[in-house]
PDB file of C-alpha atoms in Angstrom:
ATOM      1  CA  MET A   1      81.173  70.860  -7.424  1.00 86.00           C
ATOM      2  CA  LYS A   2      81.138  67.382  -5.925  1.00 90.00           C
ATOM      3  CA  LYS A   3      80.848  66.256  -2.300  1.00 91.00           C
ATOM      4  CA  GLU A   4      81.432  62.627  -1.325  1.00 92.00           C
ATOM      5  CA  LEU A   5      79.937  61.544   1.980  1.00 91.00           C
ATOM      6  CA  PRO A   6      81.481  58.717   4.026  1.00 90.00           C
ATOM      7  CA  TRP A   7      80.345  55.109   3.621  1.00 94.00           C
ATOM      8  CA  LEU A   8      77.256  54.321   5.690  1.00 91.00           C
ATOM      9  CA  VAL A   9      76.357  50.849   6.954  1.00 91.00           C
ATOM     10  CA  VAL A  10      72.954  49.813   5.564  1.00 87.00           C
ATOM     11  CA  PRO A  11      71.100  46.480   5.539  1.00 84.00           C
ATOM     12  CA  GLY A  12      73.084  44.066   3.382  1.00 85.00           C
ATOM     13  CA  GLY A  13      76.195  46.186   2.963  1.00 91.00           C
ATOM     14  CA  GLN A  14      77.426  49.763   2.738  1.00 94.00           C
ATOM     15  CA  MET A  15      76.207  52.829   0.843  1.00 93.00           C
ATOM     16  CA  LYS A  16      77.999  56.016  -0.137  1.00 93.00           C
ATOM     17  CA  THR A  17      76.231  59.162  -1.313  1.00 91.00           C
ATOM     18  CA  THR A  18      77.964  61.605  -3.647  1.00 93.00           C
ATOM     19  CA  LEU A  19      76.353  64.967  -4.316  1.00 92.00           C
ATOM     20  CA  PHE A  20      77.036  66.752  -7.622  1.00 94.00           C
ATOM     21  CA  TYR A  21      75.939  70.395  -7.556  1.00 94.00           C
ATOM     22  CA  GLY A  22      74.601  72.620 -10.343  1.00 94.00           C
ATOM     23  CA  PRO A  23      72.688  74.709 -11.027  1.00 96.00           C
ATOM     24  CA  TRP A  24      72.290  73.457 -14.587  1.00 96.00           C
ATOM     25  CA  GLN A  25      69.659  73.780 -17.261  1.00 96.00           C
ATOM     26  CA  CYS A  26      67.138  70.965 -17.016  1.00 97.00           C
ATOM     27  CA  ARG A  27      67.423  68.077 -19.419  1.00 96.00           C
ATOM     28  CA  ARG A  28      64.410  67.384 -21.659  1.00 96.00           C
ATOM     29  CA  GLU A  29      62.965  64.711 -19.318  1.00 96.00           C
ATOM     30  CA  PHE A  30      62.893  67.143 -16.352  1.00 97.00           C
ATOM     31  CA  LEU A  31      61.451  69.995 -18.425  1.00 96.00           C
ATOM     32  CA  ASN A  32      58.669  67.723 -19.725  1.00 97.00           C
ATOM     33  CA  GLN A  33      57.857  66.646 -16.166  1.00 97.00           C
ATOM     34  CA  CYS A  34      57.722  70.313 -15.123  1.00 97.00           C
ATOM     35  CA  GLN A  35      55.289  71.115 -17.942  1.00 96.00           C
ATOM     36  CA  ARG A  36      52.969  68.357 -16.674  1.00 96.00           C
ATOM     37  CA  GLU A  37      53.387  69.373 -13.025  1.00 94.00           C
ATOM     38  CA  CYS A  38      52.692  73.066 -13.602  1.00 96.00           C
ATOM     39  CA  ALA A  39      49.720  72.349 -15.892  1.00 96.00           C
ATOM     40  CA  GLY A  40      48.327  69.919 -13.305  1.00 94.00           C
ATOM     41  CA  GLU A  41      48.455  72.610 -10.638  1.00 90.00           C
ATOM     42  CA  GLY A  42      46.979  75.212 -12.986  1.00 94.00           C
ATOM     43  CA  TYR A  43      50.039  77.444 -13.252  1.00 94.00           C
ATOM     44  CA  PRO A  44      52.185  78.251 -16.303  1.00 96.00           C
ATOM     45  CA  LEU A  45      55.753  76.920 -16.434  1.00 97.00           C
ATOM     46  CA  MET A  46      58.342  79.697 -16.334  1.00 97.00           C
ATOM     47  CA  GLY A  47      61.517  77.589 -16.171  1.00 97.00           C
ATOM     48  CA  CYS A  48      63.329  74.627 -14.660  1.00 97.00           C
ATOM     49  CA  ILE A  49      66.529  74.406 -12.613  1.00 97.00           C
ATOM     50  CA  TRP A  50      68.490  71.179 -12.192  1.00 96.00           C
ATOM     51  CA  LEU A  51      69.938  71.699  -8.733  1.00 97.00           C
ATOM     52  CA  ALA A  52      71.932  68.563  -7.998  1.00 95.00           C
ATOM     53  CA  ASP A  53      72.404  64.878  -8.640  1.00 93.00           C
ATOM     54  CA  LEU A  54      72.645  62.381  -5.820  1.00 91.00           C
ATOM     55  CA  LYS A  55      74.724  59.361  -6.778  1.00 92.00           C
ATOM     56  CA  PHE A  56      74.370  56.278  -4.600  1.00 93.00           C
ATOM     57  CA  ASP A  57      77.007  53.544  -4.564  1.00 94.00           C
ATOM     58  CA  TRP A  58      76.271  50.285  -2.775  1.00 93.00           C
ATOM     59  CA  LYS A  59      78.488  47.330  -2.029  1.00 95.00           C
ATOM     60  CA  GLY A  60      77.589  44.212  -0.154  1.00 93.00           C
ATOM     61  CA  ARG A  61      77.391  40.458  -0.245  1.00 85.00           C
ATOM     62  CA  LEU A  62      74.520  38.345  -1.544  1.00 82.00           C
ATOM     63  CA  VAL A  63      73.059  36.074   1.118  1.00 77.00           C
ATOM     64  CA  LEU A  64      72.001  33.127  -1.059  1.00 82.00           C
ATOM     65  CA  LEU A  65      75.116  33.172  -3.212  1.00 82.00           C
ATOM     66  CA  PRO A  66      78.197  34.199  -1.248  1.00 82.00           C
ATOM     67  CA  VAL A  67      79.236  36.749  -3.880  1.00 90.00           C
ATOM     68  CA  ASP A  68      80.429  40.345  -3.434  1.00 90.00           C
ATOM     69  CA  VAL A  69      78.218  42.761  -5.367  1.00 92.00           C
ATOM     70  CA  GLU A  70      78.415  46.466  -6.245  1.00 92.00           C
ATOM     71  CA  ALA A  71      75.584  48.602  -7.605  1.00 93.00           C
ATOM     72  CA  GLY A  72      74.566  52.219  -7.884  1.00 91.00           C
ATOM     73  CA  SER A  73      71.934  54.671  -8.975  1.00 91.00           C
ATOM     74  CA  ARG A  74      71.370  58.388  -9.456  1.00 90.00           C
ATOM     75  CA  TYR A  75      68.625  60.752  -8.487  1.00 92.00           C
ATOM     76  CA  GLY A  76      68.309  64.163 -10.134  1.00 93.00           C
ATOM     77  CA  ILE A  77      66.981  67.013  -7.994  1.00 95.00           C
ATOM     78  CA  TYR A  78      65.318  69.712 -10.054  1.00 96.00           C
ATOM     79  CA  HIS A  79      62.806  72.486  -9.465  1.00 96.00           C
ATOM     80  CA  CYS A  80      59.893  73.537 -11.630  1.00 97.00           C
ATOM     81  CA  CYS A  81      59.416  77.298 -11.584  1.00 97.00           C
ATOM     82  CA  CYS A  82      55.662  77.337 -12.015  1.00 95.00           C
ATOM     83  CA  LYS A  83      53.984  80.719 -11.619  1.00 93.00           C
ATOM     84  CA  PHE A  84      53.038  79.735  -8.042  1.00 90.00           C
ATOM     85  CA  PRO A  85      51.458  82.375  -5.842  1.00 91.00           C
ATOM     86  CA  THR A  86      53.834  83.768  -3.228  1.00 94.00           C
ATOM     87  CA  ARG A  87      53.433  83.890   0.519  1.00 96.00           C
ATOM     88  CA  THR A  88      53.068  87.176   2.323  1.00 96.00           C
ATOM     89  CA  LYS A  89      56.108  88.383   4.231  1.00 96.00           C
ATOM     90  CA  ALA A  90      54.497  87.283   7.519  1.00 97.00           C
ATOM     91  CA  GLU A  91      53.600  83.817   6.135  1.00 97.00           C
ATOM     92  CA  ASN A  92      57.140  83.408   4.831  1.00 96.00           C
ATOM     93  CA  GLU A  93      58.613  84.280   8.251  1.00 97.00           C
ATOM     94  CA  VAL A  94      56.352  81.662   9.898  1.00 97.00           C
ATOM     95  CA  ALA A  95      57.557  79.037   7.395  1.00 97.00           C
ATOM     96  CA  ARG A  96      61.196  80.060   7.924  1.00 96.00           C
ATOM     97  CA  GLN A  97      60.795  79.787  11.717  1.00 97.00           C
ATOM     98  CA  GLU A  98      59.236  76.330  11.291  1.00 97.00           C
ATOM     99  CA  TRP A  99      62.372  75.286   9.355  1.00 97.00           C
ATOM    100  CA  LYS A 100      64.692  76.794  11.999  1.00 96.00           C
ATOM    101  CA  ASN A 101      62.860  74.889  14.756  1.00 97.00           C
ATOM    102  CA  ALA A 102      63.152  71.563  12.879  1.00 96.00           C
ATOM    103  CA  MET A 103      66.621  72.048  11.342  1.00 95.00           C
ATOM    104  CA  LYS A 104      68.723  69.996  13.805  1.00 94.00           C
ATOM    105  CA  SER A 105      66.380  66.996  13.876  1.00 95.00           C
ATOM    106  CA  TYR A 106      65.959  67.170  10.090  1.00 95.00           C
ATOM    107  CA  ARG A 107      69.734  67.095   9.540  1.00 95.00           C
ATOM    108  CA  LYS A 108      70.060  64.155  11.939  1.00 94.00           C
ATOM    109  CA  SER A 109      67.356  62.221  10.102  1.00 94.00           C
ATOM    110  CA  TRP A 110      68.893  63.014   6.703  1.00 92.00           C
ATOM    111  CA  SER A 111      72.310  61.875   7.980  1.00 92.00           C
ATOM    112  CA  GLU A 112      70.891  58.523   9.059  1.00 90.00           C
ATOM    113  CA  ARG A 113      69.504  57.949   5.551  1.00 88.00           C
ATOM    114  CA  PHE A 114      72.294  59.300   3.314  1.00 88.00           C
ATOM    115  CA  GLY A 115      75.434  59.906   5.366  1.00 88.00           C
ATOM    116  CA  GLU A 116      76.629  62.739   7.561  1.00 92.00           C
ATOM    117  CA  TRP A 117      75.170  66.173   6.738  1.00 94.00           C
ATOM    118  CA  PRO A 118      78.165  68.165   5.436  1.00 94.00           C
ATOM    119  CA  SER A 119      79.773  70.908   7.494  1.00 93.00           C
ATOM    120  CA  VAL A 120      82.835  73.154   7.361  1.00 91.00           C
ATOM    121  CA  ASP A 121      84.745  73.871  10.574  1.00 92.00           C
ATOM    122  CA  GLY A 122      81.798  72.623  12.637  1.00 91.00           C
ATOM    123  CA  VAL A 123      79.233  74.791  10.815  1.00 93.00           C
ATOM    124  CA  SER A 124      76.568  72.805   8.977  1.00 94.00           C
ATOM    125  CA  TRP A 125      75.910  73.543   5.333  1.00 95.00           C
ATOM    126  CA  PRO A 126      72.586  75.296   4.736  1.00 95.00           C
ATOM    127  CA  GLY A 127      69.573  73.250   3.786  1.00 95.00           C
ATOM    128  CA  HIS A 128      68.197  74.239   0.390  1.00 96.00           C
ATOM    129  CA  HIS A 129      64.428  74.104  -0.061  1.00 96.00           C
ATOM    130  CA  ILE A 130      63.777  72.715  -3.533  1.00 96.00           C
ATOM    131  CA  ARG A 131      60.352  74.351  -3.684  1.00 94.00           C
ATOM    132  CA  ASP A 132      61.344  77.550  -1.964  1.00 95.00           C
ATOM    133  CA  LEU A 133      59.442  78.905   1.007  1.00 95.00           C
ATOM    134  CA  TRP A 134      58.473  82.124  -0.784  1.00 94.00           C
ATOM    135  CA  HIS A 135      56.564  80.105  -3.415  1.00 94.00           C
ATOM    136  CA  GLY A 136      54.766  77.867  -0.899  1.00 93.00           C
ATOM    137  CA  GLY A 137      57.369  75.148  -0.291  1.00 94.00           C
ATOM    138  CA  ASN A 138      56.930  72.963   2.771  1.00 96.00           C
ATOM    139  CA  PRO A 139      59.631  74.003   5.266  1.00 96.00           C
ATOM    140  CA  VAL A 140      60.083  70.530   6.792  1.00 94.00           C
ATOM    141  CA  GLU A 141      59.026  68.063   4.062  1.00 94.00           C
ATOM    142  CA  PRO A 142      61.771  65.378   3.934  1.00 89.00           C
ATOM    143  CA  ASN A 143      61.899  65.445   0.125  1.00 91.00           C
ATOM    144  CA  ASN A 144      62.036  69.244  -0.090  1.00 95.00           C
ATOM    145  CA  VAL A 145      65.391  69.978   1.601  1.00 95.00           C
ATOM    146  CA  PHE A 146      68.942  68.834   0.880  1.00 94.00           C
ATOM    147  CA  PRO A 147      72.388  70.087   1.989  1.00 95.00           C
ATOM    148  CA  ALA A 148      73.923  72.720  -0.268  1.00 95.00           C
ATOM    149  CA  GLN A 149      77.502  73.964  -0.091  1.00 93.00           C
ATOM    150  CA  PRO A 150      77.288  77.622   1.018  1.00 92.00           C
ATOM    151  CA  GLY A 151      78.635  79.143  -2.242  1.00 93.00           C
ATOM    152  CA  VAL A 152      76.384  76.891  -4.317  1.00 95.00           C
ATOM    153  CA  HIS A 153      73.428  77.809  -2.104  1.00 95.00           C
ATOM    154  CA  ASP A 154      74.079  81.453  -2.966  1.00 95.00           C
ATOM    155  CA  LEU A 155      74.009  80.531  -6.691  1.00 96.00           C
ATOM    156  CA  TYR A 156      70.652  78.805  -6.220  1.00 96.00           C
ATOM    157  CA  ASN A 157      69.235  81.856  -4.468  1.00 94.00           C
ATOM    158  CA  ARG A 158      70.326  84.071  -7.372  1.00 95.00           C
ATOM    159  CA  ALA A 159      69.020  81.652 -10.035  1.00 96.00           C
ATOM    160  CA  TYR A 160      65.512  81.189  -8.622  1.00 96.00           C
ATOM    161  CA  PRO A 161      64.250  84.733  -9.386  1.00 96.00           C
ATOM    162  CA  ALA A 162      65.479  84.445 -13.005  1.00 96.00           C
ATOM    163  CA  CYS A 163      63.804  81.047 -13.329  1.00 97.00           C
ATOM    164  CA  TYR A 164      60.506  82.403 -11.996  1.00 96.00           C
ATOM    165  CA  ASP A 165      60.786  85.312 -14.438  1.00 96.00           C
ATOM    166  CA  GLY A 166      61.184  82.853 -17.352  1.00 95.00           C
ATOM    167  CA  GLN A 167      64.692  84.108 -18.171  1.00 96.00           C
ATOM    168  CA  PRO A 168      67.427  82.161 -19.969  1.00 95.00           C
ATOM    169  CA  PRO A 169      69.018  79.756 -19.450  1.00 96.00           C
ATOM    170  CA  TRP A 170      66.307  78.326 -17.171  1.00 97.00           C
ATOM    171  CA  ASN A 171      63.630  78.384 -19.869  1.00 95.00           C
ATOM    172  CA  THR A 172      65.566  76.189 -22.342  1.00 95.00           C
ATOM    173  CA  VAL A 173      66.698  72.556 -22.465  1.00 96.00           C
ATOM    174  CA  GLY A 174      70.193  71.630 -21.339  1.00 94.00           C
ATOM    175  CA  PRO A 175      72.390  68.519 -21.739  1.00 90.00           C
ATOM    176  CA  ASP A 176      71.444  65.070 -20.439  1.00 88.00           C
ATOM    177  CA  LEU A 177      74.456  65.017 -18.088  1.00 86.00           C
ATOM    178  CA  PRO A 178      76.173  68.406 -17.542  1.00 85.00           C
ATOM    179  CA  TYR A 179      79.090  67.099 -15.444  1.00 83.00           C
ATOM    180  CA  THR A 180      81.598  64.249 -15.316  1.00 79.00           C
ATOM    181  CA  ASP A 181      81.921  61.789 -12.460  1.00 75.00           C
ATOM    182  CA  ASN A 182      85.606  62.428 -11.830  1.00 59.00           C
TER     183      ASN A 182
END
């Protein structure tokens, strides 16, 4: 699935964010990073989920040379399923309430940086916590939440338990780029 956000005026030009949604198996680079991350925290790696890719397109005009320029980049969002300890039910509810209290301002802030937070018929898409709340994820960390299309969010929620249990396909390497841009 792909979601293109509208062009956003930024210093020097305009930027457009396109979200490509998995979940996909992690490419080798992400899996290697997860091995280092989990080992550094003292927990074994159980799996890795590549959740989404953010593609950024920029167009503007150079100041010194009056020339139109276009550029772009990508940012892969993935999650390392380390054998993190889990929160108690009460701790998880506190974290979930913290997210609910901050949700509107978080979405506004995200929209200012990347483009309007997606919605359908006036209902905002859910925010997906990359490091989930149950496994100690920060409920309001700016780099821990991104908008997920509701059906895709359901897929993520079903994939996480399998990843934490070390089940295929989340425990094996996937392709370098599992989707096409068009």
